[in-house]
Short mmCIF file of C-alpha atoms in Angstrom, two decimals:
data_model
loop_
_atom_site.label_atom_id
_atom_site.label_comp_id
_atom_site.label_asym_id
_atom_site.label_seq_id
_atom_site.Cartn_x
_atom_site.Cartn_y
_atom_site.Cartn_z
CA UNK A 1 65.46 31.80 -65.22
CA UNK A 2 63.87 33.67 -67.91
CA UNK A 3 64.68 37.72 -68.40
CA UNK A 4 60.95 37.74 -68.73
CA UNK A 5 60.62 37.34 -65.48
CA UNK A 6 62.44 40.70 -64.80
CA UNK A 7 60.01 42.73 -67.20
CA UNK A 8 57.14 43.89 -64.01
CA UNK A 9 60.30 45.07 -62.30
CA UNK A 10 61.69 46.85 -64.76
CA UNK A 11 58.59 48.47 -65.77
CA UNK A 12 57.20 49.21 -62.37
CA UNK A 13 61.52 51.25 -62.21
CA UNK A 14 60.78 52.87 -65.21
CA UNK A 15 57.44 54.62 -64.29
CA UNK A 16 59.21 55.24 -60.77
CA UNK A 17 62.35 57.25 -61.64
CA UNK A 18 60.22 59.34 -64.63
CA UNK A 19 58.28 60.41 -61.57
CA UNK A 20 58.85 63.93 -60.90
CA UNK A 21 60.92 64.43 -58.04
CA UNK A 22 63.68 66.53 -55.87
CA UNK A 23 66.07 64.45 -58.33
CA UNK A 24 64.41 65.85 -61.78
CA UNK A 25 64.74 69.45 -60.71
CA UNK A 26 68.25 69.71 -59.57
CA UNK A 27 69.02 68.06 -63.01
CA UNK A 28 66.35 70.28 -64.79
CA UNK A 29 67.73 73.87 -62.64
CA UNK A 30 71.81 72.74 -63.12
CA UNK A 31 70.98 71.85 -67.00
CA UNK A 32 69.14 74.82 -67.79
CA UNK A 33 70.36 77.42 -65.84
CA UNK A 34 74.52 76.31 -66.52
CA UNK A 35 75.36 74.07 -69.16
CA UNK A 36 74.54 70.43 -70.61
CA UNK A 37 77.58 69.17 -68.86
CA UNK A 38 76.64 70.16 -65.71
CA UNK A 39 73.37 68.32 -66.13
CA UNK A 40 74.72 65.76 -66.94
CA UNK A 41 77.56 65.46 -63.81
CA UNK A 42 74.06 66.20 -61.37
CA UNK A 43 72.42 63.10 -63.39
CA UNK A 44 75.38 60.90 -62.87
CA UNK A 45 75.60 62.22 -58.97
CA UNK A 46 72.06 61.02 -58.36
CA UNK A 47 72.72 57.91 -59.96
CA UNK A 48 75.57 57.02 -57.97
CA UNK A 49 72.93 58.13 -55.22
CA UNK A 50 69.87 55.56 -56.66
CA UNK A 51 73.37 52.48 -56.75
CA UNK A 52 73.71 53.45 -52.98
CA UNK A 53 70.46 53.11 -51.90
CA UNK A 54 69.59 49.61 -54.75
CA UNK A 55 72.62 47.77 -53.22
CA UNK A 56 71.49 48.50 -49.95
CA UNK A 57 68.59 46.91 -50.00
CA UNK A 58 69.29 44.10 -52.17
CA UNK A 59 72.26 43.37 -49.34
CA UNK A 60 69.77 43.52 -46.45
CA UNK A 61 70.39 46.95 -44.71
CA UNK A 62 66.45 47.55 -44.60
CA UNK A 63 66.40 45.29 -41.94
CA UNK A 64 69.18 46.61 -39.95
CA UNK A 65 67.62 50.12 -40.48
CA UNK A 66 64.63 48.53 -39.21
CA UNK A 67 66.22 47.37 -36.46
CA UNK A 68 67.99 50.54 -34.63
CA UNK A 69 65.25 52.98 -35.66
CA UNK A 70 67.75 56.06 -34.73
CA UNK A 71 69.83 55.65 -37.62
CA UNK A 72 66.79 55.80 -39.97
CA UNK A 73 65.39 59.30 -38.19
CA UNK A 74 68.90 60.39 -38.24
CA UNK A 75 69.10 59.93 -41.49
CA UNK A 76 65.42 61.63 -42.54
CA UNK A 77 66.55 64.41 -40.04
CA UNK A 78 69.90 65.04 -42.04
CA UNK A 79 67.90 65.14 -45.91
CA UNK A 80 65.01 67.34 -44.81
CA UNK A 81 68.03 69.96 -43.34
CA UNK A 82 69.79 69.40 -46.89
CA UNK A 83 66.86 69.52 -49.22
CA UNK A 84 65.29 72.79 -46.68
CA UNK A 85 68.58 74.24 -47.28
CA UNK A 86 68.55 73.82 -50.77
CA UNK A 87 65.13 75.11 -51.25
CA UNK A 88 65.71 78.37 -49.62
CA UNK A 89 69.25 78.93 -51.20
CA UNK A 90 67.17 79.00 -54.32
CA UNK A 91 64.86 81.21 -52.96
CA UNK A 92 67.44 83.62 -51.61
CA UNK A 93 69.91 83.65 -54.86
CA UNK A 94 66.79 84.13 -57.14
CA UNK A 95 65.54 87.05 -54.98
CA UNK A 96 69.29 88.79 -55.01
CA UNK A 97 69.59 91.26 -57.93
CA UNK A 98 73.62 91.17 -57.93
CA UNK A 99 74.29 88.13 -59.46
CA UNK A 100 77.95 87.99 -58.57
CA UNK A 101 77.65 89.09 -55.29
CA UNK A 102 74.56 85.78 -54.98
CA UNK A 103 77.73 83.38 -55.29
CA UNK A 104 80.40 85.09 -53.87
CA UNK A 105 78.04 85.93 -50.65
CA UNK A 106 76.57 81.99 -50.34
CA UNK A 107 79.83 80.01 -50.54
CA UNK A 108 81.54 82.64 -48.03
CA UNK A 109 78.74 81.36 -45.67
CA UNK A 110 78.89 78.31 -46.43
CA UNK A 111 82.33 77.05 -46.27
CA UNK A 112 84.88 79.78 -45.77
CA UNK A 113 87.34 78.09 -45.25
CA UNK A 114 87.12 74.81 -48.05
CA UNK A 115 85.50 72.26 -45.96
CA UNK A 116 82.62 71.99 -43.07
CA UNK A 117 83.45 70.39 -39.98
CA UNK A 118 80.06 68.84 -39.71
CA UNK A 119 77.66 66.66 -42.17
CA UNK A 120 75.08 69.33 -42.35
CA UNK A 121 78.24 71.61 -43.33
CA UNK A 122 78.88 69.64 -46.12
CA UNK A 123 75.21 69.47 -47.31
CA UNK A 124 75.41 72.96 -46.82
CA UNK A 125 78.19 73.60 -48.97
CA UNK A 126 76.86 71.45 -51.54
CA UNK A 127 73.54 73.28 -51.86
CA UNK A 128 75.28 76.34 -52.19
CA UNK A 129 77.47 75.48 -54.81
CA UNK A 130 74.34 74.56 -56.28
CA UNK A 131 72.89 77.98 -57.14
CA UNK A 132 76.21 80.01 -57.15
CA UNK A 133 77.44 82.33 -59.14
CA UNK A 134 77.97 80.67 -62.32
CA UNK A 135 74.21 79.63 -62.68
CA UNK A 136 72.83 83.24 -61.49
CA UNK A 137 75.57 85.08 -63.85
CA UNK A 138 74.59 82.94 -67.17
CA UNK A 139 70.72 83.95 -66.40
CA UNK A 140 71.36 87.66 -65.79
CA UNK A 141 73.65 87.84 -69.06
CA UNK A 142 76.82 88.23 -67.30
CA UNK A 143 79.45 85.92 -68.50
CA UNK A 144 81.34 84.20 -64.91
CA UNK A 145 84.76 84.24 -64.85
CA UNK A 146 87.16 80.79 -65.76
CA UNK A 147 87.41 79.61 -62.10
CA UNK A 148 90.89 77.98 -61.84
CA UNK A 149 89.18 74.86 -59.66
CA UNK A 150 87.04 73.83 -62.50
CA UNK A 151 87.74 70.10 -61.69
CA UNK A 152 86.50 70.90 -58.04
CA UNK A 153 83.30 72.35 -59.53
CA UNK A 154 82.60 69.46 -61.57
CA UNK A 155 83.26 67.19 -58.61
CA UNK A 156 80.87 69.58 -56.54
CA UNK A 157 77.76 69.44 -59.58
CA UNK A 158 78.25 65.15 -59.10
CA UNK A 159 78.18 65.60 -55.44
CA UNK A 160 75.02 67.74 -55.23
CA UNK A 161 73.22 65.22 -57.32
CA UNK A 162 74.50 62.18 -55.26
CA UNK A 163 73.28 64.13 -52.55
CA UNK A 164 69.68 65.27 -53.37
CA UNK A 165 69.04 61.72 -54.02
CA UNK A 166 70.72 60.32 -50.57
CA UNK A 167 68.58 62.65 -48.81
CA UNK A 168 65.16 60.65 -49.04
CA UNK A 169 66.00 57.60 -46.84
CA UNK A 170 62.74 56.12 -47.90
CA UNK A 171 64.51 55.29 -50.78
CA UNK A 172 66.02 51.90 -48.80
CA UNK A 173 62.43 51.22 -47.95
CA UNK A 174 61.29 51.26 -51.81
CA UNK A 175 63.75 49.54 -53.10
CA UNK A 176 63.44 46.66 -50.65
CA UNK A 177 60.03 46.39 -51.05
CA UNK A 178 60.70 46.49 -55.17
CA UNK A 179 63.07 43.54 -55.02
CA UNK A 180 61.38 41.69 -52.31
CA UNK A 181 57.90 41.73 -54.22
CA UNK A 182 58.77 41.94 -57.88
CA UNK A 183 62.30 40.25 -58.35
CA UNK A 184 62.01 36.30 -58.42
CA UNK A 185 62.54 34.07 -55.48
CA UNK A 186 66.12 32.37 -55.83
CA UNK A 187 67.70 35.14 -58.46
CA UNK A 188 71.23 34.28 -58.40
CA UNK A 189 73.92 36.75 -57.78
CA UNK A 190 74.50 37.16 -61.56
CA UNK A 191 70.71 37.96 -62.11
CA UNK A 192 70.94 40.58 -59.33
CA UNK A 193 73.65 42.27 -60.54
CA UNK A 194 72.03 42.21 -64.43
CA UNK A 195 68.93 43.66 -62.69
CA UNK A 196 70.75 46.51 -60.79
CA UNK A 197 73.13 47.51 -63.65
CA UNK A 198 69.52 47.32 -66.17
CA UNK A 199 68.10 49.55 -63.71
CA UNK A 200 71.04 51.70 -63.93
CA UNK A 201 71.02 52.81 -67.26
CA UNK A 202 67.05 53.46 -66.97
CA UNK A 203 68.18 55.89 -64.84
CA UNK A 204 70.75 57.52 -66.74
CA UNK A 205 68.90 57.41 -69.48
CA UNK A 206 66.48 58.89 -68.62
CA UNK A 207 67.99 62.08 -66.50
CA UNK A 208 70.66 62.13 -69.12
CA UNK A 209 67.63 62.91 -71.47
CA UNK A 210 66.60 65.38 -68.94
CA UNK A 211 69.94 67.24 -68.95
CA UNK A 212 69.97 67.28 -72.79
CA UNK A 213 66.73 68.32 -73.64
CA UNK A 214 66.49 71.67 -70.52
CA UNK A 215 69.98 72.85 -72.16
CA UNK A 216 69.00 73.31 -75.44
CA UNK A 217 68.63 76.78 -76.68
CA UNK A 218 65.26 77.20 -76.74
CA UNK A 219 64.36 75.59 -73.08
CA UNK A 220 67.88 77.16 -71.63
CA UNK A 221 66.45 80.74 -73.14
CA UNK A 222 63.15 80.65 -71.72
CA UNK A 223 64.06 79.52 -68.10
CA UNK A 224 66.72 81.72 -67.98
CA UNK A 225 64.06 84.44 -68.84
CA UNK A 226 61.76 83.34 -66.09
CA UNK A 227 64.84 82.61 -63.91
CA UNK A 228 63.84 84.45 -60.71
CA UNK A 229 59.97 83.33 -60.55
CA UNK A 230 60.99 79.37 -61.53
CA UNK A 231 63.72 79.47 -58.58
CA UNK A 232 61.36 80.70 -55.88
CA UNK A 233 58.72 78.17 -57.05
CA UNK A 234 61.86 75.30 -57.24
CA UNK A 235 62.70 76.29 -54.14
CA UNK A 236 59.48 76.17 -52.28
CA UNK A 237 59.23 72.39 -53.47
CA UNK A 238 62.37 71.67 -52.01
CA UNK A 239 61.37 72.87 -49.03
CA UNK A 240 58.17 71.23 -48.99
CA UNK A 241 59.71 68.14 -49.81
CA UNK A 242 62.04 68.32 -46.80
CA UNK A 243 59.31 69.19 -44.25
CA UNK A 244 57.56 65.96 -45.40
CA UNK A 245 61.14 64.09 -44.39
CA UNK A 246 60.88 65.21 -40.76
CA UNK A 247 59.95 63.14 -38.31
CA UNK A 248 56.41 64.05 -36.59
CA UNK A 249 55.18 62.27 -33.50
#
């Protein structure tokens, strides 16, 4: 089979993850407001996200999800609470003059203790670690201290990314109506794999580009300038973009 063949696929992927999205901010808000490497952990997080939901599909879970429809509301239920939670973090830490106190105050409630005992806990925790203090202290001008679990935090930036993206379950439904409509009857295993990994590093390449480009200077500067009035705007979308996850009817 031709790689030819692939090219409406591909394309159709492309225009689909440039889309703006839940995924774009949290890449856009980490790069700019902390560091290109913490852009760049988010970007790889919702990537890992985008692998989970691609090999889903092309292994046939849409039709078990189809099948017990409780796991799919369960499921939209849990990423409107994350992506809601997210959204009014933002709100709150951009609204809080103290920029210290924004992180110290949000992972206390959070997580007091290190870990959640429930999954909306640990989405929770995630979102707060999100827009804590390092973020808020680098846009007021105060420098955060070295935290001693900086491998933790790094872990934390990939797992807020894998996150955000796992919490749109329609995800499973796009992607199986991608491969069921655009990738050729009879692909072997090797051209589904080639496919997946090519769609990949569309991804990455493109968020990667996204995490670049917001920490330069000159983008970094001006949105850590307008810090306070981008938040509360970032964090209405997230909200709005979980209300449209939960279930009506």
């Amino acid at each position: 089979m031709s790689w030819l063949a692939l090219l409406p696929l591909l394309g159709f992927w492309t225009l689909a993850v440039i889309s703006p999205g839940p995924d774009f901010l949290i890449t856009l808000r980490y790069s700019a407001g902390r560091s290109r490497g913490s852009g760049l952990r988010v970007a790889a997080g919702v990537v890992t996200g985008i692998a989970v939901w691609a090999l889903a599909a092309l292994f046939g879970l849409t039709v078990v999800v189809e099948r017990f429809e409780w796991l799919y509301t369960a499921t939209r239920v849990a990423g409107a609470l994350f992506l809601v939670a997210l959204g009014v973090l933002t709100i709150r830490a951009a609204r809080r003059p103290a920029a210290r106190a924004v992180g110290t105050d949000l992972t206390n409630q959070g997580d007091p203790g290190g870990r959640t005992g429930t999954a909306t806990g640990e989405m929770a925790a995630s979102a707060e670690e999100a827009f804590g203090d390092r973020s808020a202290g680098a846009a007021d001008g105060v420098t955060p201290p070295v935290e001693a679990g900086a491998t933790q935090s790094r872990w934390r930036e990939w797992r807020v990314g894998l996150l955000t993206n796992l919490a749109n379950p329609k995800a499973l439904a796009f992607f199986g109506a991608l491969f069921a409509s655009l990738l050729p009857h009879g692909a072997s295993m090797a051209v589904r794999a080639g496919t997946l990994a090519t769609m990949l590093v569309i991804a990455f390449t493109w968020f990667g580009c996204v995490a670049l480009l917001s920490a330069t200077p000159v983008i970094a500067r001006s949105y850590r300038r307008a810090r306070r009035k981008l938040d509360i705007v970032t964090g209405a979308l997230f909200i709005g973009m979980g209300s449209l996850l939960i279930p009506r009817g």
